[in-house]
Amino acid sequence: MVHRLQERFSPGYGFTAIIIAWLARLHPLAIVLVAYLFGGLLVGAAEIQPAGIAQMLQGVILFVVVGGDMLLRYTIRIEQE
């Protein structure tokens, strides 16, 4: 027992799970598919030079999906008098 927090104790899988659940819209089969694709992204990130590129891609994907949802949900309406 070390009695202190280890460096790689929590690699941020919880945040990745939130992104996966959001992208899959909480559909169980879609969660499996999206999790598999994100797992491939994380494994592939270990082989490319800038190690943080996978997290950057996850963030870009999340912003695109959330932005698309907001554009679909909140439409601009111009009312003529």
mmCIF file of C-alpha atoms in Angstrom:
data_model
loop_
_atom_site.group_PDB
_atom_site.id
_atom_site.type_symbol
_atom_site.label_atom_id
_atom_site.label_comp_id
_atom_site.label_asym_id
_atom_site.label_seq_id
_atom_site.Cartn_x
_atom_site.Cartn_y
_atom_site.Cartn_z
ATOM 1 C CA MET A 1 0.000 0.000 0.000
ATOM 2 C CA VAL A 2 1.506 3.307 -1.071
ATOM 3 C CA HIS A 3 -0.841 5.790 0.705
ATOM 4 C CA ARG A 4 -0.701 8.276 -2.148
ATOM 5 C CA LEU A 5 -2.347 8.706 -5.515
ATOM 6 C CA GLN A 6 -0.519 6.972 -8.325
ATOM 7 C CA GLU A 7 0.154 8.802 -11.587
ATOM 8 C CA ARG A 8 -1.822 6.430 -13.863
ATOM 9 C CA PHE A 9 -4.570 5.711 -11.300
ATOM 10 C CA SER A 10 -7.412 7.160 -13.389
ATOM 11 C CA PRO A 11 -6.618 7.562 -17.093
ATOM 12 C CA GLY A 12 -9.939 9.335 -17.805
ATOM 13 C CA TYR A 13 -12.065 6.412 -18.942
ATOM 14 C CA GLY A 14 -15.115 7.939 -17.254
ATOM 15 C CA PHE A 15 -14.997 10.981 -19.525
ATOM 16 C CA THR A 16 -14.631 8.717 -22.546
ATOM 17 C CA ALA A 17 -17.655 6.719 -21.377
ATOM 18 C CA ILE A 18 -19.738 9.900 -21.175
ATOM 19 C CA ILE A 19 -18.792 10.773 -24.755
ATOM 20 C CA ILE A 20 -19.598 7.229 -25.923
ATOM 21 C CA ALA A 21 -23.002 7.243 -24.210
ATOM 22 C CA TRP A 22 -23.804 10.659 -25.704
ATOM 23 C CA LEU A 23 -22.828 9.600 -29.223
ATOM 24 C CA ALA A 24 -24.808 6.360 -28.956
ATOM 25 C CA ARG A 25 -27.820 8.221 -27.539
ATOM 26 C CA LEU A 26 -28.000 5.633 -24.722
ATOM 27 C CA HIS A 27 -28.935 2.834 -27.133
ATOM 28 C CA PRO A 28 -27.293 -0.388 -25.859
ATOM 29 C CA LEU A 29 -26.236 -1.798 -29.240
ATOM 30 C CA ALA A 30 -24.978 1.571 -30.436
ATOM 31 C CA ILE A 31 -22.940 1.934 -27.240
ATOM 32 C CA VAL A 32 -21.137 -1.323 -28.043
ATOM 33 C CA LEU A 33 -20.363 -0.160 -31.584
ATOM 34 C CA VAL A 34 -19.227 3.342 -30.571
ATOM 35 C CA ALA A 35 -17.154 1.954 -27.680
ATOM 36 C CA TYR A 36 -15.429 -0.439 -30.070
ATOM 37 C CA LEU A 37 -14.598 2.428 -32.456
ATOM 38 C CA PHE A 38 -13.343 4.668 -29.649
ATOM 39 C CA GLY A 39 -11.270 1.769 -28.316
ATOM 40 C CA GLY A 40 -9.648 1.486 -31.732
ATOM 41 C CA LEU A 41 -8.989 5.213 -31.638
ATOM 42 C CA LEU A 42 -7.286 4.942 -28.235
ATOM 43 C CA VAL A 43 -5.206 1.914 -29.249
ATOM 44 C CA GLY A 44 -4.212 3.599 -32.497
ATOM 45 C CA ALA A 45 -3.219 6.724 -30.579
ATOM 46 C CA ALA A 46 -0.506 4.739 -28.839
ATOM 47 C CA GLU A 47 1.198 4.244 -32.207
ATOM 48 C CA ILE A 48 1.103 7.812 -33.547
ATOM 49 C CA GLN A 49 3.591 10.486 -32.592
ATOM 50 C CA PRO A 50 1.590 13.195 -30.777
ATOM 51 C CA ALA A 51 0.079 11.104 -27.985
ATOM 52 C CA GLY A 52 -2.710 13.585 -27.231
ATOM 53 C CA ILE A 53 -4.205 13.419 -30.719
ATOM 54 C CA ALA A 54 -6.787 10.813 -29.641
ATOM 55 C CA GLN A 55 -8.166 13.048 -26.892
ATOM 56 C CA MET A 56 -8.229 15.958 -29.329
ATOM 57 C CA LEU A 57 -10.199 13.880 -31.856
ATOM 58 C CA GLN A 58 -12.621 12.793 -29.134
ATOM 59 C CA GLY A 59 -13.203 16.425 -28.219
ATOM 60 C CA VAL A 60 -13.747 17.435 -31.839
ATOM 61 C CA ILE A 61 -16.208 14.571 -32.351
ATOM 62 C CA LEU A 62 -18.095 15.568 -29.199
ATOM 63 C CA PHE A 63 -18.294 19.242 -30.225
ATOM 64 C CA VAL A 64 -19.539 18.320 -33.701
ATOM 65 C CA VAL A 65 -22.258 16.036 -32.327
ATOM 66 C CA VAL A 66 -23.370 18.471 -29.617
ATOM 67 C CA GLY A 67 -23.296 21.364 -32.093
ATOM 68 C CA GLY A 68 -25.380 19.384 -34.572
ATOM 69 C CA ASP A 69 -27.910 18.531 -31.869
ATOM 70 C CA MET A 70 -28.166 22.166 -30.850
ATOM 71 C CA LEU A 71 -28.677 23.290 -34.445
ATOM 72 C CA LEU A 72 -31.448 20.727 -34.909
ATOM 73 C CA ARG A 73 -33.134 21.500 -31.611
ATOM 74 C CA TYR A 74 -32.946 25.299 -31.599
ATOM 75 C CA THR A 75 -33.967 26.685 -34.942
ATOM 76 C CA ILE A 76 -34.063 30.385 -35.722
ATOM 77 C CA ARG A 77 -37.508 31.572 -36.663
ATOM 78 C CA ILE A 78 -38.246 34.966 -38.147
ATOM 79 C CA GLU A 79 -41.814 36.043 -37.557
ATOM 80 C CA GLN A 80 -43.228 38.623 -39.899
ATOM 81 C CA GLU A 81 -45.856 41.020 -38.657
#
